[in-house]
mmCIF file of C-alpha atoms in Angstrom:
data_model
loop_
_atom_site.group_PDB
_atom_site.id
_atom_site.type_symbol
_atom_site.label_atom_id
_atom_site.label_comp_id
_atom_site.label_asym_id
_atom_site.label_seq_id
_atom_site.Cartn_x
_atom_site.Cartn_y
_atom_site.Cartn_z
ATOM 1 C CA UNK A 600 6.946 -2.738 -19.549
ATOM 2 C CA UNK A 601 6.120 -2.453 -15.657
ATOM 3 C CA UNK A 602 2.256 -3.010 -15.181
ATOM 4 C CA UNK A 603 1.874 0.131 -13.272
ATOM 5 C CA UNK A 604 3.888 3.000 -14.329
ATOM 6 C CA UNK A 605 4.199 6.422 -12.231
ATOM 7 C CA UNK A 606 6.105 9.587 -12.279
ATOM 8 C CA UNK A 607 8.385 9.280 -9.172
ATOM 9 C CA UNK A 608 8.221 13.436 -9.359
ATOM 10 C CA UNK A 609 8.896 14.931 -6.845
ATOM 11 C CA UNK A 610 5.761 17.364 -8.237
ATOM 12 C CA UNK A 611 6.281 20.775 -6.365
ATOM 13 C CA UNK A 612 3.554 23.610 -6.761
ATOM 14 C CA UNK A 613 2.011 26.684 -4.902
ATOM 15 C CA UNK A 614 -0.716 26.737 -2.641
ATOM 16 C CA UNK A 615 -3.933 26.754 -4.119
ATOM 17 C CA UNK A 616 -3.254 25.665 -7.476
ATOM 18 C CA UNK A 617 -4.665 22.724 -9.170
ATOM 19 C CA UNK A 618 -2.599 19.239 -8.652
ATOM 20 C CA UNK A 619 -2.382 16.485 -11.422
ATOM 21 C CA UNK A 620 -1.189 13.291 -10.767
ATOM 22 C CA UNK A 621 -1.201 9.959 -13.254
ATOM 23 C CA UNK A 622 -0.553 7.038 -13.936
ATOM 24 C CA UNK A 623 -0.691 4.659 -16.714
ATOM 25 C CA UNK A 624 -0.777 0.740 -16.910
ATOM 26 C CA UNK A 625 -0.809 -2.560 -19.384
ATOM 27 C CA UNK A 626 -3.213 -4.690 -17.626
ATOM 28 C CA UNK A 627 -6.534 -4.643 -19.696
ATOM 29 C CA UNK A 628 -7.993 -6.667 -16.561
ATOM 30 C CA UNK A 629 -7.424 -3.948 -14.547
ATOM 31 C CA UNK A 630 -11.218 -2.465 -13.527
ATOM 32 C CA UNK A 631 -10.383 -1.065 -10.026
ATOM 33 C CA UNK A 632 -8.836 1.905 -9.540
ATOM 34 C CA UNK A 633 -7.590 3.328 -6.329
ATOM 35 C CA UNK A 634 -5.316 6.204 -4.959
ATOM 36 C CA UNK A 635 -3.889 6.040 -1.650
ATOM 37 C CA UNK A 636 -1.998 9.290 0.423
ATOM 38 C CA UNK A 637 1.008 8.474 2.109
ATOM 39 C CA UNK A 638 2.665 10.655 4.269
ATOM 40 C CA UNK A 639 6.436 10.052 5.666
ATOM 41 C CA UNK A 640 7.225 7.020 7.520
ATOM 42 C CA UNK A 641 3.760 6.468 7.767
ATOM 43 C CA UNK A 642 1.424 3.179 5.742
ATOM 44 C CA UNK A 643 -0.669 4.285 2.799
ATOM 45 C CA UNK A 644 -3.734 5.884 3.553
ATOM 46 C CA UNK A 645 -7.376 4.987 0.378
ATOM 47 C CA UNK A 646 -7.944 8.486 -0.567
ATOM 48 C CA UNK A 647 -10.619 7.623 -3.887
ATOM 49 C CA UNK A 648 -11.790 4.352 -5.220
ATOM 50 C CA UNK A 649 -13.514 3.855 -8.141
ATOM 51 C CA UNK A 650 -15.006 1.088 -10.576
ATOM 52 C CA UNK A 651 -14.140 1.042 -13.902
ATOM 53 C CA UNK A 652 -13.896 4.667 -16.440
ATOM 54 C CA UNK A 653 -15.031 7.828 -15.508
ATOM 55 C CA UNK A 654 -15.143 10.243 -12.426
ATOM 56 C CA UNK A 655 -15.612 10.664 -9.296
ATOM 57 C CA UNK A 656 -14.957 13.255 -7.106
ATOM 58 C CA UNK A 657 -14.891 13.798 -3.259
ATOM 59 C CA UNK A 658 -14.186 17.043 -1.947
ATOM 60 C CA UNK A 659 -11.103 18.745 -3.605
ATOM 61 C CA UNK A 660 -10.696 14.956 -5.395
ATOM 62 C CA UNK A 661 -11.384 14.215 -8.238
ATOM 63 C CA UNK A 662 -10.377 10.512 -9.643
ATOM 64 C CA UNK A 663 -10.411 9.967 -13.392
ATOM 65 C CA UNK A 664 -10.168 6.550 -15.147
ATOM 66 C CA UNK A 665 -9.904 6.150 -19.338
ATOM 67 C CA UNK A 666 -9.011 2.182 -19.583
ATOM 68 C CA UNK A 667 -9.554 2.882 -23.148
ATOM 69 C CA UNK A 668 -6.024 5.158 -22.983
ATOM 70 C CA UNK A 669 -4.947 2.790 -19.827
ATOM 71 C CA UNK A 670 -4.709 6.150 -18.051
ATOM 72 C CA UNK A 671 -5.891 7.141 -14.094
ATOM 73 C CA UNK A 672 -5.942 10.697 -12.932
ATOM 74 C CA UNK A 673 -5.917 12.348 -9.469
ATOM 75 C CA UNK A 674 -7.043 15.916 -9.387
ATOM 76 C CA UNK A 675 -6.332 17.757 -6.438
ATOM 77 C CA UNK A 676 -8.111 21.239 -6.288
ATOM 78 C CA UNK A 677 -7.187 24.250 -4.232
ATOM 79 C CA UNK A 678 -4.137 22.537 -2.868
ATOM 80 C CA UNK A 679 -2.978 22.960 0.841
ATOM 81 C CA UNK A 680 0.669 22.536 2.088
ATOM 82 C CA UNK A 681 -0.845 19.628 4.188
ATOM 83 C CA UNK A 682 -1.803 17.682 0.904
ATOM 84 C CA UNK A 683 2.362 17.530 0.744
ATOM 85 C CA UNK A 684 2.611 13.557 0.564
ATOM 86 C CA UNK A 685 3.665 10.619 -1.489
ATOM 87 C CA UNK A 686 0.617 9.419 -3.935
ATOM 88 C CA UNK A 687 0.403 5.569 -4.920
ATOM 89 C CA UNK A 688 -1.836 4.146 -7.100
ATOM 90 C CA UNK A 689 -3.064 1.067 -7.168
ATOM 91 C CA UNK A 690 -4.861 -1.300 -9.498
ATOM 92 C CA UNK A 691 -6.965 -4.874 -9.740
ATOM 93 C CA UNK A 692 -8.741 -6.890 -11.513
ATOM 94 C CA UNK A 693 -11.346 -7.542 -9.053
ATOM 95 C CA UNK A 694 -12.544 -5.870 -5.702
ATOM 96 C CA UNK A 695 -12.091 -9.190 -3.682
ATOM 97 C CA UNK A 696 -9.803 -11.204 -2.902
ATOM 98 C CA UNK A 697 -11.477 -14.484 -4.485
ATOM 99 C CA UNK A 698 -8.517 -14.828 -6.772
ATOM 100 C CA UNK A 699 -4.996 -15.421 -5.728
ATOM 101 C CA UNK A 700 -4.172 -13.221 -8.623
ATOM 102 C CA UNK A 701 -6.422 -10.358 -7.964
ATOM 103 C CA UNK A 702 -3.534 -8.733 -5.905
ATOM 104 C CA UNK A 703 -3.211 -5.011 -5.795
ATOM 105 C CA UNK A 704 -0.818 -3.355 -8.241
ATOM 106 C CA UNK A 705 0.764 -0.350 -6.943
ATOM 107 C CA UNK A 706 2.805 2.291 -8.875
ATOM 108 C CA UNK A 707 6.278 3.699 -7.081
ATOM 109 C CA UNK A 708 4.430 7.253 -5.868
ATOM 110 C CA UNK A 709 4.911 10.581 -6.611
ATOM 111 C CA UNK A 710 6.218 12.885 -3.849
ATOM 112 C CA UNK A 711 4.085 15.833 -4.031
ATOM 113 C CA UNK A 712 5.173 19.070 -2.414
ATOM 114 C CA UNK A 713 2.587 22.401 -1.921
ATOM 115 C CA UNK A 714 4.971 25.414 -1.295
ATOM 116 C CA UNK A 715 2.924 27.957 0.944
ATOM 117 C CA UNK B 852 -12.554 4.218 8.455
ATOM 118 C CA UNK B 853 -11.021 1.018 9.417
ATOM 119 C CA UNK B 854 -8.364 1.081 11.777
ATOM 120 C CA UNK B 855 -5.202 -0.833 11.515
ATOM 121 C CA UNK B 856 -2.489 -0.902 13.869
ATOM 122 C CA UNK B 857 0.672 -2.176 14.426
ATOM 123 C CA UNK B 858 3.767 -2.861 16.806
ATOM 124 C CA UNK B 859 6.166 -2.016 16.948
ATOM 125 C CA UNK B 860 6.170 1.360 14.800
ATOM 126 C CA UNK B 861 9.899 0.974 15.032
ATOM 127 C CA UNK B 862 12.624 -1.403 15.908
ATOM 128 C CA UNK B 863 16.840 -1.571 15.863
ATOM 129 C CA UNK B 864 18.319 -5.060 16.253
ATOM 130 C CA UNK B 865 21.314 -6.864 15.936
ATOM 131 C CA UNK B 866 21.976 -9.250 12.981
ATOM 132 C CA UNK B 867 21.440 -12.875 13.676
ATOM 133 C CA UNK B 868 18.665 -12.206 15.788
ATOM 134 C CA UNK B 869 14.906 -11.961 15.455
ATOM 135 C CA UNK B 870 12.042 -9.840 15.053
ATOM 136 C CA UNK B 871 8.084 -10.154 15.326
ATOM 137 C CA UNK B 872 6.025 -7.332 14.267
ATOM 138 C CA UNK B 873 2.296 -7.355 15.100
ATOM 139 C CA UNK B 874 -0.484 -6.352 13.598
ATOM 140 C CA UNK B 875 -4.165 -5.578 14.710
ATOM 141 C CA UNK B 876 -7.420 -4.906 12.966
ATOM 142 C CA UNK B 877 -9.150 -2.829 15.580
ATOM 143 C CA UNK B 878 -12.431 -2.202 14.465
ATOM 144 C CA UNK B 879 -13.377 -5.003 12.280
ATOM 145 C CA UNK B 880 -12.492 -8.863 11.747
ATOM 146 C CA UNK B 881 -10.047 -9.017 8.989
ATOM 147 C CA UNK B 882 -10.400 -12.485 6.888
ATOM 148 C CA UNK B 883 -7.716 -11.496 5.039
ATOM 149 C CA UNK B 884 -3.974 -10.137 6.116
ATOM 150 C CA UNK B 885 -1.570 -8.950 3.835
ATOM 151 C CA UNK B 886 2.350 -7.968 4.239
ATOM 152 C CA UNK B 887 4.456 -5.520 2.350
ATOM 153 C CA UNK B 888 8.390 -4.242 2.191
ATOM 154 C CA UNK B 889 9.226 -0.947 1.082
ATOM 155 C CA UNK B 890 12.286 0.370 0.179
ATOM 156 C CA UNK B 891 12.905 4.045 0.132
ATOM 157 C CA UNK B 892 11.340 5.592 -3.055
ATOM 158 C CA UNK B 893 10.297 2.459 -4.228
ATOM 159 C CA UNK B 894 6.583 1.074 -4.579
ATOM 160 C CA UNK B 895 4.948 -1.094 -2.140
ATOM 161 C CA UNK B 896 5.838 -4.914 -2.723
ATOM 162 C CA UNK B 897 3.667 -7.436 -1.399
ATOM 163 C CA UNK B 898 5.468 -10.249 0.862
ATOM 164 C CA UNK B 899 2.299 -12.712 1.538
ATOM 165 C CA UNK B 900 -1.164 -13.039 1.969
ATOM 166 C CA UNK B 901 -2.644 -14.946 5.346
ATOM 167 C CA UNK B 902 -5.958 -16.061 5.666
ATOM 168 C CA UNK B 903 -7.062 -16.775 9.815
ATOM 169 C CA UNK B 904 -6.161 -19.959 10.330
ATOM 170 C CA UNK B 905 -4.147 -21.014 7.401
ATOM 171 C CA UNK B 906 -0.556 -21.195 6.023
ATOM 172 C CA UNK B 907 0.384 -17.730 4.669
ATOM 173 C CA UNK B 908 0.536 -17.558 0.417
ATOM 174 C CA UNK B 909 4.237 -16.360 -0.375
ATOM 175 C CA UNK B 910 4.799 -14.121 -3.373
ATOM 176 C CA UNK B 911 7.742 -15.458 -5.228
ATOM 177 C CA UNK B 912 11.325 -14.403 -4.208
ATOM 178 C CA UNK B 913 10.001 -13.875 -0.595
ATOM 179 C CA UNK B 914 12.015 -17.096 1.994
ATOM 180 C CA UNK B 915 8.994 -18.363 4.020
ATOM 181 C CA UNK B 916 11.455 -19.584 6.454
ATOM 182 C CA UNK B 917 12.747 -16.175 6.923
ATOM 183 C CA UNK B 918 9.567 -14.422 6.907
ATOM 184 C CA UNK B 919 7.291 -16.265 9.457
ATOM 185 C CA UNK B 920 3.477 -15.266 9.254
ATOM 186 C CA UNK B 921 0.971 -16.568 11.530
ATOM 187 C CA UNK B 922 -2.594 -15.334 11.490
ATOM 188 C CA UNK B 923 -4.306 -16.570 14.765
ATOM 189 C CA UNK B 924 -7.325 -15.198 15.096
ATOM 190 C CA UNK B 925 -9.261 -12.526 12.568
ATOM 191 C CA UNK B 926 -7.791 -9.888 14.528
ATOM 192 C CA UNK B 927 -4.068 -10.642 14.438
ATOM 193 C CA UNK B 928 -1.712 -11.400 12.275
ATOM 194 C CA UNK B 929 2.264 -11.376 12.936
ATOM 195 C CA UNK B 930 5.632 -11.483 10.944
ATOM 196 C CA UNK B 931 9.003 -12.772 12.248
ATOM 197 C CA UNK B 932 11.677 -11.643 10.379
ATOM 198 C CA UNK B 933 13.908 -14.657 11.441
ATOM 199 C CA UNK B 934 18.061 -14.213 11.329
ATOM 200 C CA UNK B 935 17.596 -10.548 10.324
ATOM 201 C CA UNK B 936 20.639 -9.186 8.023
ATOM 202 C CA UNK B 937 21.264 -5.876 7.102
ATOM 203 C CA UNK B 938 19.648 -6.339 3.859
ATOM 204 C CA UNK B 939 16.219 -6.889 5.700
ATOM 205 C CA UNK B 940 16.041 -3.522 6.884
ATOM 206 C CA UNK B 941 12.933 -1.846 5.320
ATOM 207 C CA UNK B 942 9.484 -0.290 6.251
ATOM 208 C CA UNK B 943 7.427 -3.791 7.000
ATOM 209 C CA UNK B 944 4.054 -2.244 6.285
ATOM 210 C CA UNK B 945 0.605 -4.799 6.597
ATOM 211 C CA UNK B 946 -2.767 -4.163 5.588
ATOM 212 C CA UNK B 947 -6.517 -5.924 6.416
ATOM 213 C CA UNK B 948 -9.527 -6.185 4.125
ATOM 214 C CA UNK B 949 -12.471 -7.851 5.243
ATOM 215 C CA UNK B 950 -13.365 -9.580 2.302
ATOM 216 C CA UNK B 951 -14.993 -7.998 -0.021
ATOM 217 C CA UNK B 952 -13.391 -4.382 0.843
ATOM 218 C CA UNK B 953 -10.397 -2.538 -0.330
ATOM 219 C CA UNK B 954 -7.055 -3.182 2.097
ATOM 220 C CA UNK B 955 -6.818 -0.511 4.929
ATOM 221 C CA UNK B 956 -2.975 0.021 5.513
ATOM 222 C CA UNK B 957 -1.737 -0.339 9.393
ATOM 223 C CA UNK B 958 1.085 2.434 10.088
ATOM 224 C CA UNK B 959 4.188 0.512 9.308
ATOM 225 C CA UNK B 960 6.793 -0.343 11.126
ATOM 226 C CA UNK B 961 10.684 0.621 10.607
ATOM 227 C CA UNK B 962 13.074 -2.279 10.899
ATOM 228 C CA UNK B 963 16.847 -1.365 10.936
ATOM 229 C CA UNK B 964 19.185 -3.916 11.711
ATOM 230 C CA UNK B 965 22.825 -3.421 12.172
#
């Protein structure tokens, strides 16, 4: 079992619906939980960032973490065609870089498409 | 946010030859570096970590002969790609943290060698 697993899609929907994107991992150490946007040909760009379970939200994102179901959620409301993108997650134990093994994890993406 | 840049954003080359890609932290001293490959559809896959002023930290499988990384100053870190091949064409992506911060991703650069 891959330590980060996520849908490769692609994920097509219409403008202005609701977006859900997930992925799961095996990791128990796991406790920080990140999204990044990337579009094409161009590096990764931190959307959310959060600390162990729960929500947060920032704007039309929403990031959801259950480590009890080893589950992370992106919610992406009132979606635009310019959200159309590749979403990676991406997973640590730790938020520094203390540890040689407190690398990032990151799943494969999911291409996401917003038809106008 | 942190700004991360890079050079060249793309470059063809012959095989045999070799290849150094830059990158810059532009707003903020990095202490830490990092280098990725990524192959179409596939997930980012971290090459080394470089710390200023130290040997680089080579995840397994990568040749640190092939893949020269030399982090100067806590602004700049490069990779030659040494003898590229064919098979080392890829999106050569790097990212900076400054410690206790999550990575911020430079823009990637496209290598293609024929």
């Amino acid at each position: 079992q891959k330590e980060v697993e996520q849908d490769p899609g692609p994920l097509s929907v219409p403008e202005g619906a609701i977006v859900s994107l997930n992925c799961t991992y095996s990791n128990s150490a796991f406790q920080y939980f990140m999204w990044y946007r990337q579009y094409s040909r161009k590096g990764p760009e931190l959307l959310m960032y959060t600390y162990s379970s729960g929500n947060k939200e920032d704007g039309r994102f929403t990031a959801q973490v259950d480590k009890s179901s080893k589950y992370i959620s992106l919610f992406i409301r009132d979606s635009q065609p310019s959200d159309s993108a590749t979403y990676l997650c991406a997973m640590s134990p730790s938020r520094g870089y203390l540890n040689r093994d407190d690398k990032i994890i990151f799943g494969k993406g999911t291409r996401l498409h917003i038809l106008p | 946010g942190a700004v991360v840049s890079q050079h060249p954003s793309w470059v063809i080359c012959k095989s045999g030859t070799s290849v150094k890609i830059e990158c810059r932290s532009l707003d903020f001293q990095a202490t830490t570096m990092f280098w990725y490959r990524q192959f179409p559809k596939q997930s980012l896959m971290l090459m080394a970590t470089s710390n200023e002023g130290s040997k680089a930290t080579y995840e397994q499988g990568v040749e640190k002969d092939k893949f020269l990384i030399n982090h100067a100053s806590l602004t700049l870190s490069t990779l030659t790609v040494t003898s590229a091949h064919p098979e080392d064409s890829s999106f050569y992506i790097c990212s900076a943290t400054a410690g206790l911060e999550t990575q911020y991703f430079g823009p990637g650069t496209r290598l293609l060698v024929l």
